[in-house]
Short mmCIF file of N, CA and C in Angstrom, two decimals:
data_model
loop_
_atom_site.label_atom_id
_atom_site.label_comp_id
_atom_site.label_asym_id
_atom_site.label_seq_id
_atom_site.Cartn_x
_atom_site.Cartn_y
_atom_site.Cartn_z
N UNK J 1 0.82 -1.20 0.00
CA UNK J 1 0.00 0.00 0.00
C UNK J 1 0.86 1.26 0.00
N UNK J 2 1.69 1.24 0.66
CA UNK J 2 2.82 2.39 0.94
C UNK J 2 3.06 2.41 -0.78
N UNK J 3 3.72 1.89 -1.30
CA UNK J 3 4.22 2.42 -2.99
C UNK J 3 3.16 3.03 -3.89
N UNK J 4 1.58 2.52 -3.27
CA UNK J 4 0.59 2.68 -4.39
C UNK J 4 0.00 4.46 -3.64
N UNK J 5 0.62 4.59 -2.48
CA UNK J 5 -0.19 5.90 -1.61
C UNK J 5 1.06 7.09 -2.72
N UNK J 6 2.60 6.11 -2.51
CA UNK J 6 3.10 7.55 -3.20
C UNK J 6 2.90 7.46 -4.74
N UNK J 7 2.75 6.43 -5.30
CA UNK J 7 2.00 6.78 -6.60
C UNK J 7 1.07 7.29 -7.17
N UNK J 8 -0.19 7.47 -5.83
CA UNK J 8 -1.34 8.34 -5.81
C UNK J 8 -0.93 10.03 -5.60
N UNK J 9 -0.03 10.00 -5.17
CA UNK J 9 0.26 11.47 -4.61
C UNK J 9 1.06 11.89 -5.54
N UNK J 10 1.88 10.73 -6.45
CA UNK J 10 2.61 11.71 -7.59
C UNK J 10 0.98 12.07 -8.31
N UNK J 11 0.36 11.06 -8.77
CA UNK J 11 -0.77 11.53 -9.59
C UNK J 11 -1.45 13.27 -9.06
N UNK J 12 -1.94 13.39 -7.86
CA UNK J 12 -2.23 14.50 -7.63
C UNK J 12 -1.39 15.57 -7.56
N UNK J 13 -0.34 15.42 -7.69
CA UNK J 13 0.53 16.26 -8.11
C UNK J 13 0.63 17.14 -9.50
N UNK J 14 0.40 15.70 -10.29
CA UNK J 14 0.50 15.66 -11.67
C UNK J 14 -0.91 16.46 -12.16
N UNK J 15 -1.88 15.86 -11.61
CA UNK J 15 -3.19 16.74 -11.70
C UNK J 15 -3.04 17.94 -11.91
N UNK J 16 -2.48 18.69 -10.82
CA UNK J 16 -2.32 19.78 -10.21
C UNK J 16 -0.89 20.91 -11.31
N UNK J 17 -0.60 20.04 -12.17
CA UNK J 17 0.45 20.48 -13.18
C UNK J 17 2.02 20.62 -12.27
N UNK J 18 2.08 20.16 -10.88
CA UNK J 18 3.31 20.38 -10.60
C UNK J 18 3.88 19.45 -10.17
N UNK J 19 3.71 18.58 -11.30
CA UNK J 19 4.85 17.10 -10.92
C UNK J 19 6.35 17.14 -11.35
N UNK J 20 6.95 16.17 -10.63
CA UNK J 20 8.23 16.51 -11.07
C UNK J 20 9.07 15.23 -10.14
N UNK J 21 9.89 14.80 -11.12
CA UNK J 21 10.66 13.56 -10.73
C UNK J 21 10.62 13.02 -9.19
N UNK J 22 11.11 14.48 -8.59
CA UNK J 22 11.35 14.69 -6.85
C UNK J 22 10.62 14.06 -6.24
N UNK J 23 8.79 14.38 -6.90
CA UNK J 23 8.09 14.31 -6.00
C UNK J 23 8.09 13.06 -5.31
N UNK J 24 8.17 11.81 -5.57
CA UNK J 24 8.08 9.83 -5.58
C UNK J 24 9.42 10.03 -4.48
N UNK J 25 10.49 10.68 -4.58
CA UNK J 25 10.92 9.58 -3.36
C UNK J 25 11.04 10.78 -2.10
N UNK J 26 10.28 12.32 -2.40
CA UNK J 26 10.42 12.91 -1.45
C UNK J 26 9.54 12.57 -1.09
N UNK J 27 8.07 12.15 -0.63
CA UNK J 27 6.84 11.34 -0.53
C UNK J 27 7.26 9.83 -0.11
N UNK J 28 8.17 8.83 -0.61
CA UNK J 28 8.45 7.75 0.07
C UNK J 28 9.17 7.97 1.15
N UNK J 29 10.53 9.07 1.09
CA UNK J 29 10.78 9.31 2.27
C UNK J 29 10.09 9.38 3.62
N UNK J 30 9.17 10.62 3.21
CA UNK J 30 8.22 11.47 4.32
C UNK J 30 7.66 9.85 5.14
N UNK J 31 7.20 9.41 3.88
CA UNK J 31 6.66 7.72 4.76
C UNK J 31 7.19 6.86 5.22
N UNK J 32 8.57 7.08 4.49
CA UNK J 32 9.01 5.92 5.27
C UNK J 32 9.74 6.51 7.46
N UNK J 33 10.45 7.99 6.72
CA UNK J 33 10.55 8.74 8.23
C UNK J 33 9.95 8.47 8.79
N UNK J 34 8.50 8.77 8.61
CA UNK J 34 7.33 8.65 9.45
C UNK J 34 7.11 7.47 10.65
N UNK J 35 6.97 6.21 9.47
CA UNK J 35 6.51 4.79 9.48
C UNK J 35 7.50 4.79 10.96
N UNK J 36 8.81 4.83 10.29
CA UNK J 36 10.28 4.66 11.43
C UNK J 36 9.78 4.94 12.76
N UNK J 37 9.84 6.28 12.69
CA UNK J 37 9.89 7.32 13.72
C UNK J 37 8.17 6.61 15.23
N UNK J 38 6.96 6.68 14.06
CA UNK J 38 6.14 6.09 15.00
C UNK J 38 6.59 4.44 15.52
N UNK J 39 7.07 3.84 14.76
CA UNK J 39 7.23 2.23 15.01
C UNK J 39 8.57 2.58 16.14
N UNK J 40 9.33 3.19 16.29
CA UNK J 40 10.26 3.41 17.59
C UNK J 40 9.81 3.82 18.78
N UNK J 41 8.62 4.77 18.49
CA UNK J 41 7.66 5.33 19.84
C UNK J 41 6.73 4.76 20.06
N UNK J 42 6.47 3.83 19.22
CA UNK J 42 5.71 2.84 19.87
C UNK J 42 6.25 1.51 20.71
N UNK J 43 7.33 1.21 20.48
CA UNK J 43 8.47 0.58 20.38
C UNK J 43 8.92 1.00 22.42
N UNK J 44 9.08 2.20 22.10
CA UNK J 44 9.59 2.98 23.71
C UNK J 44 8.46 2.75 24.52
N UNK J 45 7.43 2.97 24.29
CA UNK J 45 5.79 2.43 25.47
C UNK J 45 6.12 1.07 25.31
N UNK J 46 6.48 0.10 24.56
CA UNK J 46 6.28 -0.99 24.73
C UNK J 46 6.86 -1.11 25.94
N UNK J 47 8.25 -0.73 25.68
CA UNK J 47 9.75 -0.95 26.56
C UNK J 47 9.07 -0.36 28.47
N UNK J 48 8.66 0.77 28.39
CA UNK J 48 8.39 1.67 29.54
C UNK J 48 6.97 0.42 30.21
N UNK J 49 6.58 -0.02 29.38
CA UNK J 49 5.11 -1.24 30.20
C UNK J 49 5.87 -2.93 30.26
N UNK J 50 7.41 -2.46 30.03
CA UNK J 50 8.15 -3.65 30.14
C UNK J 50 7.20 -5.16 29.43
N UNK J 51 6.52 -4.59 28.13
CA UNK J 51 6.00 -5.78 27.59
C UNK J 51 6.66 -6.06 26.39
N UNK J 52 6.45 -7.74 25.76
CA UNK J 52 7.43 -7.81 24.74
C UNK J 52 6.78 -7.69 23.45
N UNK J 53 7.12 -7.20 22.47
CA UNK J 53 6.59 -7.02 20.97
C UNK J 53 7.43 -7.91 20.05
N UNK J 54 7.09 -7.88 19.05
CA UNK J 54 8.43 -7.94 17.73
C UNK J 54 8.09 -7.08 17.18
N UNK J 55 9.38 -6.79 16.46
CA UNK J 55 9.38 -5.51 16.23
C UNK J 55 9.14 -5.46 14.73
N UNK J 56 8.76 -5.88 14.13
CA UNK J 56 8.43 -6.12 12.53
C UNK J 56 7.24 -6.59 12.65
N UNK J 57 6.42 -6.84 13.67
CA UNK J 57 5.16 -6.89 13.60
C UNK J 57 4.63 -5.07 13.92
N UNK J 58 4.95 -4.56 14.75
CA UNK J 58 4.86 -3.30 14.73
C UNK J 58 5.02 -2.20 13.50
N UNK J 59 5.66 -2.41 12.42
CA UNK J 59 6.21 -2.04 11.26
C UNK J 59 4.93 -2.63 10.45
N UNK J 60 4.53 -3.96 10.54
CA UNK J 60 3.19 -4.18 9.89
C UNK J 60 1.75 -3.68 10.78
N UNK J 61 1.67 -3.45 11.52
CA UNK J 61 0.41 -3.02 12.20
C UNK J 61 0.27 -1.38 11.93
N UNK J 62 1.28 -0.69 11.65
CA UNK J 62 1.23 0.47 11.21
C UNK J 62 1.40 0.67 9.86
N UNK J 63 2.21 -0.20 8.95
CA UNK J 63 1.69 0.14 7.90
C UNK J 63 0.05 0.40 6.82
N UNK J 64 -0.88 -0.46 8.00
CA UNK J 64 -2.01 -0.38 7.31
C UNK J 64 -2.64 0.67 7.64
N UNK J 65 -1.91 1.86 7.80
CA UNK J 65 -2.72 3.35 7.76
C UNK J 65 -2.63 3.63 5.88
N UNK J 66 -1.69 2.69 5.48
CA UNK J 66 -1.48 3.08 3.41
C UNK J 66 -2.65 2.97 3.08
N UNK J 67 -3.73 2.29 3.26
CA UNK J 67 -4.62 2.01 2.41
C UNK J 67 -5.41 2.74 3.08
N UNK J 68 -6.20 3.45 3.93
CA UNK J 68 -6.84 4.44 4.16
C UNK J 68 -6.13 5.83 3.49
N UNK J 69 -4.98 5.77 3.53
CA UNK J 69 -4.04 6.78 2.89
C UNK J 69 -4.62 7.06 1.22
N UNK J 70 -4.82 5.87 0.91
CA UNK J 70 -5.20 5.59 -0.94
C UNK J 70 -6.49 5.89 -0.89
N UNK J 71 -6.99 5.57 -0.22
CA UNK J 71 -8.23 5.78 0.02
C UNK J 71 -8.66 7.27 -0.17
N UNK J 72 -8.19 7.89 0.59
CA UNK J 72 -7.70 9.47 0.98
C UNK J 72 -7.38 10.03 -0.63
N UNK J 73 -6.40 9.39 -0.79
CA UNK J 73 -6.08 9.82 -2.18
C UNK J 73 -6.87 9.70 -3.56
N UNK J 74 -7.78 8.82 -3.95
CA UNK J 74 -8.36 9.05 -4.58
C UNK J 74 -9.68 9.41 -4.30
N UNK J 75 -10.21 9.78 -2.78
CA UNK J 75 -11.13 10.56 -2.55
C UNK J 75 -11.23 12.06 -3.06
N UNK J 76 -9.61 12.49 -2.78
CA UNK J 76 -9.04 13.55 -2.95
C UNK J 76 -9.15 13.85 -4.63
N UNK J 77 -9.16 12.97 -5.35
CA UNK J 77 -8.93 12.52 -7.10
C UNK J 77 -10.32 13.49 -6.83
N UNK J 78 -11.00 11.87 -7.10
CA UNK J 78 -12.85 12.36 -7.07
C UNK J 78 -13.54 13.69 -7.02
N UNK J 79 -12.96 13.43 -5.67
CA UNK J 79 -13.55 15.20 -5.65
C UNK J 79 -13.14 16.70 -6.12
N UNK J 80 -12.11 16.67 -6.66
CA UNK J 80 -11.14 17.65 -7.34
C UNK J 80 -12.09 17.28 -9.06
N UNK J 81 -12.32 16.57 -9.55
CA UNK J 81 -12.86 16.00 -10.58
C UNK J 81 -14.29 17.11 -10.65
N UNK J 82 -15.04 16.48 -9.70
CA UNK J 82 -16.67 16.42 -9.79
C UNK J 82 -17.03 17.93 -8.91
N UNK J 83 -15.64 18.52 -8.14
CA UNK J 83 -15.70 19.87 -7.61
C UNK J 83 -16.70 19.75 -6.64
N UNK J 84 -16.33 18.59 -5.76
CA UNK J 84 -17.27 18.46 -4.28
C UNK J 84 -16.59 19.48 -3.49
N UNK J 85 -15.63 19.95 -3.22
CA UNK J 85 -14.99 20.91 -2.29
C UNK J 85 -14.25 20.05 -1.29
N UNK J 86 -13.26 20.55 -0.76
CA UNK J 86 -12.45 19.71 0.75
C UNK J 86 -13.67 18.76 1.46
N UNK J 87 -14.41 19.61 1.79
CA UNK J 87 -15.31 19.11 2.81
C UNK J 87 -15.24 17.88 2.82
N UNK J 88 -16.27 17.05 1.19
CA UNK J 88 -16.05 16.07 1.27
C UNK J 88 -14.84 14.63 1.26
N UNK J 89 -13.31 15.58 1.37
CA UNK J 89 -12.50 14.85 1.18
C UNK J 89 -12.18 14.60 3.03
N UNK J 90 -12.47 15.75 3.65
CA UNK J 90 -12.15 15.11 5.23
C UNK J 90 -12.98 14.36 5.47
N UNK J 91 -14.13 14.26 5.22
CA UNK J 91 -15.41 13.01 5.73
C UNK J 91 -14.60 12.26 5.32
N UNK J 92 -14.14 11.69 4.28
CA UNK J 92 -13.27 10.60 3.46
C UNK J 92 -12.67 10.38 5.02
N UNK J 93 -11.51 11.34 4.73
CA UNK J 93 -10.18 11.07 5.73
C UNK J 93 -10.43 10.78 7.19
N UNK J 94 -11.55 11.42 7.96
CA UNK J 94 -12.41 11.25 9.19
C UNK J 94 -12.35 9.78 9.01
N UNK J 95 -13.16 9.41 8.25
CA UNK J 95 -13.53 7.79 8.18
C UNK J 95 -12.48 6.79 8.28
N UNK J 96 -11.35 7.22 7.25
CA UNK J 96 -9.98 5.98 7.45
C UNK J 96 -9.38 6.24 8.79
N UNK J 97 -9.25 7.23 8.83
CA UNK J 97 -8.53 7.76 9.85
C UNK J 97 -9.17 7.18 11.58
N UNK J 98 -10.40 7.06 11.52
CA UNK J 98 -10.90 6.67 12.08
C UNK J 98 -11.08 5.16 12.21
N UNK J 99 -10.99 4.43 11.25
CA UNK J 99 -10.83 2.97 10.97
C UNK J 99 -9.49 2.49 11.59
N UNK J 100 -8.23 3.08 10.90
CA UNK J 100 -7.16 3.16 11.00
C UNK J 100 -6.94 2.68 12.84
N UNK J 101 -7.47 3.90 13.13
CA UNK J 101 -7.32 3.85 14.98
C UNK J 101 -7.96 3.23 15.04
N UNK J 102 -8.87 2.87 15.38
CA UNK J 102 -9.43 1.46 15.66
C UNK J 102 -8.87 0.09 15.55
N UNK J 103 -8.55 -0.03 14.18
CA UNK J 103 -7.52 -1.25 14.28
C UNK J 103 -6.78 -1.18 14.32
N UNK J 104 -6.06 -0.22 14.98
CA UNK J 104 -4.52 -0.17 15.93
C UNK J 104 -5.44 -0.18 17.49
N UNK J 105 -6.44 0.08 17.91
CA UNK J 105 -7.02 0.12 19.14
C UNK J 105 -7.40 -1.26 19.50
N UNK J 106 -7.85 -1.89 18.83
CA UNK J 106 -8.40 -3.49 19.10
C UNK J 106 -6.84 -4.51 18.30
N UNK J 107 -6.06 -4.16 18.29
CA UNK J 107 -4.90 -4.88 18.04
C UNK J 107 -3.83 -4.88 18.94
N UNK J 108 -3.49 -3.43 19.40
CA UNK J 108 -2.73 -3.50 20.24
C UNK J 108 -3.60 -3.67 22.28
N UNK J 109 -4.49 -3.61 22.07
CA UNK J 109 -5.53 -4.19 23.12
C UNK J 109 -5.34 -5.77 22.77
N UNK J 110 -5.33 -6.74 22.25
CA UNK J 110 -5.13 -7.57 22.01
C UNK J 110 -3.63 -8.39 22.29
N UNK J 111 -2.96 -7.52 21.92
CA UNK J 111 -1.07 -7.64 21.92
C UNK J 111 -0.53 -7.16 23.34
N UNK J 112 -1.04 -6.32 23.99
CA UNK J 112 -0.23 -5.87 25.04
C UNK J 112 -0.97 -6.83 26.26
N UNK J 113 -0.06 -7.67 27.19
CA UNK J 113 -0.58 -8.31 28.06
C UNK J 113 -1.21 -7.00 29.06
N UNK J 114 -2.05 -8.09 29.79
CA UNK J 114 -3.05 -7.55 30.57
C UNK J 114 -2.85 -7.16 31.81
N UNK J 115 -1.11 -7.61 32.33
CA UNK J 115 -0.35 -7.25 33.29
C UNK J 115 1.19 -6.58 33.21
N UNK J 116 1.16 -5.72 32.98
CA UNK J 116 2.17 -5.11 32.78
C UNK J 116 2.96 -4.69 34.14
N UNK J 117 4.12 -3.88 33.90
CA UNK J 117 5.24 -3.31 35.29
C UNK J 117 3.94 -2.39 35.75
N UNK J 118 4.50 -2.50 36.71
CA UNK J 118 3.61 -1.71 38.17
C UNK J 118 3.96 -0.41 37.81
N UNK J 119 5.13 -0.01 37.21
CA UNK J 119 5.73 1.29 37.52
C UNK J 119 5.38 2.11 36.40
N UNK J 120 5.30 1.56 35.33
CA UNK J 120 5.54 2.14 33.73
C UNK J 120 3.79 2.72 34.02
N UNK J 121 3.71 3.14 32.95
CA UNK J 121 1.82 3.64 32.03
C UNK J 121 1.11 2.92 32.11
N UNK J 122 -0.02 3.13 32.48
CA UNK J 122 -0.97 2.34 32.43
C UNK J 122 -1.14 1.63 30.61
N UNK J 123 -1.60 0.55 31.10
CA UNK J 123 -1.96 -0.48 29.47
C UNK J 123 -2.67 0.44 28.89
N UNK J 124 -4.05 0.59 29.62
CA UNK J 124 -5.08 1.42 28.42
C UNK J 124 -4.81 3.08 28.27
N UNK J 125 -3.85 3.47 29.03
CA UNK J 125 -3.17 4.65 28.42
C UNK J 125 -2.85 4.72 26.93
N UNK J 126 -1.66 3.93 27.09
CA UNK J 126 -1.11 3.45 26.00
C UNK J 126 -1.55 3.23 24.60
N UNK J 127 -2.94 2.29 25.04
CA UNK J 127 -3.43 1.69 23.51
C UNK J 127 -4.24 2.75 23.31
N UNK J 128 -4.69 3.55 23.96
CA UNK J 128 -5.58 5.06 23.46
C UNK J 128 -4.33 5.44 22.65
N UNK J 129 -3.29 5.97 23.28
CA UNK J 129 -1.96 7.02 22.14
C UNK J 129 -1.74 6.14 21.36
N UNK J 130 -1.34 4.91 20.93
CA UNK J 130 -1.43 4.21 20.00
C UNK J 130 -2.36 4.02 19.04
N UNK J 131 -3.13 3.95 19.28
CA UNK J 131 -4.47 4.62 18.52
C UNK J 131 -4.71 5.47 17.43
N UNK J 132 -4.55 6.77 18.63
CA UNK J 132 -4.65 8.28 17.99
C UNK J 132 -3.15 8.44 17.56
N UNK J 133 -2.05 7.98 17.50
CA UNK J 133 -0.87 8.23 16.73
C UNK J 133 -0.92 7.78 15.20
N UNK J 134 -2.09 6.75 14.71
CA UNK J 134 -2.38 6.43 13.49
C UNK J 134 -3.19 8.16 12.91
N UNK J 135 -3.90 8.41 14.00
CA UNK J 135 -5.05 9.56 13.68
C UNK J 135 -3.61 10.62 12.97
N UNK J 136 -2.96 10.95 13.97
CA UNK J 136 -2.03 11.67 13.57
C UNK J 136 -1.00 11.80 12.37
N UNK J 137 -0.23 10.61 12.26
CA UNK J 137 0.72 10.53 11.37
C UNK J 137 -0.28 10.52 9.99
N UNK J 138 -1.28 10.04 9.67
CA UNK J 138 -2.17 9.94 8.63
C UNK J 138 -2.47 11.30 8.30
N UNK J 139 -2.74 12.22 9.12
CA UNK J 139 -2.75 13.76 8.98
C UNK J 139 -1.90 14.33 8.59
N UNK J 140 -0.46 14.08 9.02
CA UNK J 140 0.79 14.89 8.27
C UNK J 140 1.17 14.08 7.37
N UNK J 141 0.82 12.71 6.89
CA UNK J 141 1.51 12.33 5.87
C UNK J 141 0.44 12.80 4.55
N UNK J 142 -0.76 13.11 4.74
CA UNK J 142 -1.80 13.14 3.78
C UNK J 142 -1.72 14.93 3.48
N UNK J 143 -1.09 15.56 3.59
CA UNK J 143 -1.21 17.32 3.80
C UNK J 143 -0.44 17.29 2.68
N UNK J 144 -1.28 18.37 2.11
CA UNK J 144 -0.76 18.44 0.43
C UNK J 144 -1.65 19.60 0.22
N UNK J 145 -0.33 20.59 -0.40
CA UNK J 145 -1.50 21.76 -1.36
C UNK J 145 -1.96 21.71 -1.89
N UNK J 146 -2.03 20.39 -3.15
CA UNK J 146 -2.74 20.37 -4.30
C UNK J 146 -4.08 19.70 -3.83
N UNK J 147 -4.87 19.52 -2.79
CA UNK J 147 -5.88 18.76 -2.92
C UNK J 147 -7.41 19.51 -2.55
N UNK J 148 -6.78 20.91 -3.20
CA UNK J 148 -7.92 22.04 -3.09
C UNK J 148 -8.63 21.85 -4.26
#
């Protein structure tokens, strides 16, 4: 999903008349930084509730914010097309975005034992910011001028 989100975003680019070679791996970057950066902080709560993960399962449980991402993206198509206005492209993004957390909410509720260190964060702390960190990174990775 990740290759087909920055292939969607060269397209709206391209739409938009300002494509340009750059755009594909400054866009895989941004995602892949991203991907990194949350899968380590999620990575550090694991560590702080002294529970064990693998860590390439974490790398897959967050990658499936891509396909709400595509999603996003050719909502973004659509409506630039048919001249629905933004509006209807955040209902779009509300919705994955909202999916997104959820199944990072009932996954990592699932994954994190039910007894953790006494000392660290509470469990259901945790799987709330885990959650809403999909809400988030999906927000700065999806921000684009052209999708006016």
């Amino acid at each position: 999903s990740l290759i087909t989100y920055v292939l969607l975003c060269a397209l709206v680019y391209g739409n938009a008349g300002q494509f340009n070679p750059e755009v594909l791996p400054a866009v895989a970057s941004l995602c892949f930084m991203t991907q990194i950066v949350e899968v380590l902080l999620i990575r550090f709560g694991y560590y702080m509730m002294q529970a064990p993960v693998a860590f390439l399962d974490l790398f897959s449980y967050t990658g499936y914010k891509y396909f709400g991402l595509c999603i996003n993206m050719l909502a973004a198509i659509l409506t630039n097309h048919f001249g629905l206005g933004k509006e209807t492209y955040y209902v779009f993004f509300l919705y994955t975005a909202s999916a997104a957390s959820f199944f990072m909410l009932k996954t990592m509720a699932n994954n994190i034992p039910l007894v953790v260190a006494a000392t660290g964060p509470k469990r259901e702390i945790m799987v709330v910011v885990f959650a809403l960190s999909q809400c988030l990174t999906m927000y700065i990775m999806s921000k684009t001028k052209f999708l006016s």
